[in-house]
mmCIF file of C-alpha atoms in Angstrom:
data_model
loop_
_atom_site.group_PDB
_atom_site.id
_atom_site.type_symbol
_atom_site.label_atom_id
_atom_site.label_comp_id
_atom_site.label_asym_id
_atom_site.label_seq_id
_atom_site.Cartn_x
_atom_site.Cartn_y
_atom_site.Cartn_z
ATOM 1 C CA MET A 15 159.092 97.548 38.531
ATOM 2 C CA GLU A 16 156.899 99.182 35.911
ATOM 3 C CA GLN A 17 157.809 102.620 34.691
ATOM 4 C CA GLY A 18 155.368 105.355 33.719
ATOM 5 C CA SER A 19 154.887 105.854 30.011
ATOM 6 C CA HIS A 20 155.077 109.675 29.813
ATOM 7 C CA GLY A 21 151.935 109.962 27.690
ATOM 8 C CA GLY A 22 152.707 106.810 25.701
ATOM 9 C CA THR A 23 155.953 108.138 24.226
ATOM 10 C CA GLU A 24 158.100 105.594 26.112
ATOM 11 C CA ILE A 25 158.076 101.829 26.526
ATOM 12 C CA HIS A 26 160.564 99.749 28.465
ATOM 13 C CA PRO A 27 161.663 96.182 27.884
ATOM 14 C CA GLU A 28 162.047 94.804 31.415
ATOM 15 C CA ASP A 29 163.123 91.641 33.189
ATOM 16 C CA ARG A 30 164.433 90.590 36.588
ATOM 17 C CA CYS A 31 167.326 88.275 35.676
ATOM 18 C CA ASP A 32 169.686 87.302 38.484
ATOM 19 C CA PRO A 33 173.206 87.811 37.086
ATOM 20 C CA VAL A 34 174.686 84.995 39.179
ATOM 21 C CA THR A 35 172.448 82.231 37.810
ATOM 22 C CA PHE A 36 171.885 83.702 34.318
ATOM 23 C CA GLY A 37 175.630 84.193 33.787
ATOM 24 C CA ALA A 38 176.619 85.907 30.544
ATOM 25 C CA LEU A 39 172.953 86.350 29.532
ATOM 26 C CA CYS A 40 172.461 88.988 32.253
ATOM 27 C CA ASN A 41 174.292 92.268 32.834
ATOM 28 C CA PRO A 42 176.636 91.571 35.803
ATOM 29 C CA ASN A 43 175.768 94.977 37.309
ATOM 30 C CA PHE A 44 172.006 94.345 37.208
ATOM 31 C CA HIS A 45 170.191 93.711 40.489
ATOM 32 C CA GLY A 46 167.565 91.193 39.381
ATOM 33 C CA THR A 47 166.206 88.546 41.727
ATOM 34 C CA THR A 48 164.711 85.922 39.397
ATOM 35 C CA THR A 49 167.007 82.916 39.168
ATOM 36 C CA LEU A 50 167.398 80.953 35.963
ATOM 37 C CA ALA A 51 165.657 78.001 37.678
ATOM 38 C CA GLN A 52 162.680 80.229 38.624
ATOM 39 C CA PHE A 53 162.569 81.627 35.072
ATOM 40 C CA SER A 54 162.570 78.106 33.614
ATOM 41 C CA ALA A 55 159.890 76.834 35.994
ATOM 42 C CA GLU A 56 157.542 79.747 35.254
ATOM 43 C CA LEU A 57 158.139 79.507 31.498
ATOM 44 C CA ASP A 58 157.440 75.773 31.485
ATOM 45 C CA ALA A 59 154.310 76.194 33.646
ATOM 46 C CA THR A 60 152.749 79.207 31.894
ATOM 47 C CA GLN A 61 154.554 79.611 28.531
ATOM 48 C CA ARG A 62 155.720 83.073 29.611
ATOM 49 C CA VAL A 63 157.608 84.803 32.406
ATOM 50 C CA ALA A 64 155.562 87.724 33.726
ATOM 51 C CA ALA A 65 158.522 89.899 34.757
ATOM 52 C CA TRP A 66 159.857 89.770 31.179
ATOM 53 C CA GLU A 67 157.601 92.412 29.612
ATOM 54 C CA TYR A 68 157.321 95.750 27.866
ATOM 55 C CA GLY A 69 156.697 98.107 30.779
ATOM 56 C CA GLY A 70 155.142 101.512 30.373
ATOM 57 C CA GLY A 71 152.151 100.177 28.489
ATOM 58 C CA GLN A 72 151.436 100.699 24.836
ATOM 59 C CA GLY A 73 153.156 103.374 22.780
ATOM 60 C CA ARG A 74 150.894 106.131 21.493
ATOM 61 C CA ILE A 75 152.424 108.960 19.471
ATOM 62 C CA ARG A 76 151.603 111.319 16.646
ATOM 63 C CA LEU A 77 153.149 110.948 13.201
ATOM 64 C CA GLY A 78 156.418 112.892 13.268
ATOM 65 C CA GLN A 79 157.045 112.219 16.975
ATOM 66 C CA SER A 80 159.531 109.734 18.366
ATOM 67 C CA LEU A 81 159.099 106.827 20.754
ATOM 68 C CA GLN A 82 161.794 106.201 23.374
ATOM 69 C CA VAL A 83 162.530 102.516 24.057
ATOM 70 C CA ASP A 84 164.815 102.033 27.077
ATOM 71 C CA ASN A 85 165.900 98.582 28.222
ATOM 72 C CA LYS A 86 165.342 98.579 32.001
ATOM 73 C CA GLY A 87 166.211 94.883 32.314
ATOM 74 C CA GLY A 88 169.412 92.929 32.741
ATOM 75 C CA GLU A 89 169.135 90.939 29.520
ATOM 76 C CA ASN A 90 169.247 92.069 25.905
ATOM 77 C CA HIS A 91 165.832 92.571 24.298
ATOM 78 C CA THR A 92 164.636 93.636 20.880
ATOM 79 C CA PHE A 93 162.176 96.177 19.548
ATOM 80 C CA THR A 94 160.734 94.481 16.484
ATOM 81 C CA VAL A 95 157.691 95.535 14.478
ATOM 82 C CA VAL A 96 155.951 92.391 13.181
ATOM 83 C CA ALA A 97 152.965 91.784 10.926
ATOM 84 C CA ASN A 98 151.833 89.004 13.280
ATOM 85 C CA PHE A 99 153.070 88.024 16.716
ATOM 86 C CA GLY A 100 155.039 84.791 16.662
ATOM 87 C CA GLY A 101 158.227 83.090 17.651
ATOM 88 C CA GLY A 102 161.577 84.808 17.736
ATOM 89 C CA ARG A 103 165.143 83.817 16.977
ATOM 90 C CA VAL A 104 165.777 81.548 19.993
ATOM 91 C CA PRO A 105 164.198 78.177 19.091
ATOM 92 C CA PRO A 106 164.133 76.737 22.654
ATOM 93 C CA LEU A 107 162.283 79.838 23.958
ATOM 94 C CA ASN A 108 159.879 79.653 20.997
ATOM 95 C CA ASP A 109 159.068 76.024 21.778
ATOM 96 C CA ARG A 110 158.724 76.518 25.523
ATOM 97 C CA SER A 111 156.472 79.574 25.054
ATOM 98 C CA GLY A 112 154.264 77.883 22.447
ATOM 99 C CA ASN A 113 155.356 80.278 19.694
ATOM 100 C CA THR A 114 156.318 77.696 17.107
ATOM 101 C CA VAL A 115 155.527 79.857 14.056
ATOM 102 C CA VAL A 116 158.417 82.303 13.821
ATOM 103 C CA ALA A 117 157.685 85.945 12.987
ATOM 104 C CA PRO A 118 159.703 86.428 9.765
ATOM 105 C CA GLU A 119 160.794 89.896 10.891
ATOM 106 C CA CYS A 120 162.665 88.319 13.817
ATOM 107 C CA VAL A 121 165.000 86.365 11.563
ATOM 108 C CA ALA A 122 165.295 88.891 8.717
ATOM 109 C CA GLY A 123 168.283 90.709 10.212
ATOM 110 C CA ALA A 124 168.701 94.054 11.905
ATOM 111 C CA ASN A 125 166.971 97.100 10.434
ATOM 112 C CA ALA A 126 165.194 100.268 11.626
ATOM 113 C CA THR A 127 162.231 98.283 12.987
ATOM 114 C CA ASN A 128 164.186 95.236 14.257
ATOM 115 C CA VAL A 129 166.709 96.544 16.767
ATOM 116 C CA ASP A 130 168.640 94.804 19.552
ATOM 117 C CA ILE A 131 168.745 96.835 22.764
ATOM 118 C CA LYS A 132 171.420 95.984 25.310
ATOM 119 C CA SER A 133 170.729 96.154 29.041
ATOM 120 C CA GLY A 134 170.826 99.740 30.275
ATOM 121 C CA THR A 135 170.661 101.296 26.803
ATOM 122 C CA GLY A 136 167.880 102.628 24.625
ATOM 123 C CA ILE A 137 166.817 103.629 21.157
ATOM 124 C CA ARG A 138 164.650 106.348 19.713
ATOM 125 C CA VAL A 139 162.109 105.120 17.151
ATOM 126 C CA THR A 140 161.266 107.913 14.727
ATOM 127 C CA THR A 141 158.065 108.227 12.716
ATOM 128 C CA GLY A 142 157.098 110.079 9.584
ATOM 129 C CA ALA A 143 158.398 110.190 6.015
ATOM 130 C CA ASN A 144 162.048 109.703 7.016
ATOM 131 C CA GLY A 145 161.341 107.643 10.144
ATOM 132 C CA ALA A 146 161.562 103.977 10.982
ATOM 133 C CA ILE A 147 157.740 103.881 11.059
ATOM 134 C CA LYS A 148 156.535 105.917 8.117
ATOM 135 C CA THR A 149 152.737 105.801 8.374
ATOM 136 C CA ARG A 150 149.859 106.088 10.812
ATOM 137 C CA GLY A 151 148.465 102.891 12.229
ATOM 138 C CA THR A 152 148.724 100.424 15.078
ATOM 139 C CA PHE A 153 151.861 98.307 14.927
ATOM 140 C CA LYS A 154 152.569 95.036 16.741
ATOM 141 C CA VAL A 155 155.895 95.003 18.569
ATOM 142 C CA GLN A 156 157.600 92.010 20.152
ATOM 143 C CA CYS A 157 160.935 90.936 21.554
ATOM 144 C CA CYS A 158 162.546 88.444 19.179
ATOM 145 C CA ILE A 159 164.515 86.891 22.039
ATOM 146 C CA HIS A 160 161.583 86.504 24.484
ATOM 147 C CA PRO A 161 158.588 86.154 22.100
ATOM 148 C CA TRP A 162 155.886 86.489 24.786
ATOM 149 C CA MET A 163 157.036 90.084 25.337
ATOM 150 C CA ARG A 164 154.515 92.004 23.216
ATOM 151 C CA THR A 165 152.940 95.424 22.960
ATOM 152 C CA THR A 166 151.542 97.781 20.344
ATOM 153 C CA VAL A 167 152.568 101.199 19.118
ATOM 154 C CA THR A 168 149.873 103.456 17.715
ATOM 155 C CA VAL A 169 150.958 106.278 15.417
ATOM 156 C CA GLN A 170 148.144 108.811 14.972
#
């Protein structure tokens, strides 16, 4: 269920968790259809789960604009700017996805560019002198829970 990106000013962490089999990890009001067993089988076979992704494509905004990041999935996800893609803060998911070198930003604690986003909620990432992202450039973004979830944000 990919969402349009509205000119690159929105990205959406997404998943399809089934609340019955995922239990407390998944929003009980979410209508996902991927069971925990299916998730595990795909992760073990491919080192990723395709439905767990940043939908809407890559972010592309001008310095001074904001990027909207809405969690369209049933699980919690993060928006984390990293110097290099790597593992996150859930060691078993790091190992199973082949991301054994942890991105330091994922374990450094919450800040303006490392934000947890609960299911059904969102954040606005600001740019510019007083923003979370202060300069122009292309920034790597990953989920520190599901480290195969990756995208980029370009600030022009």
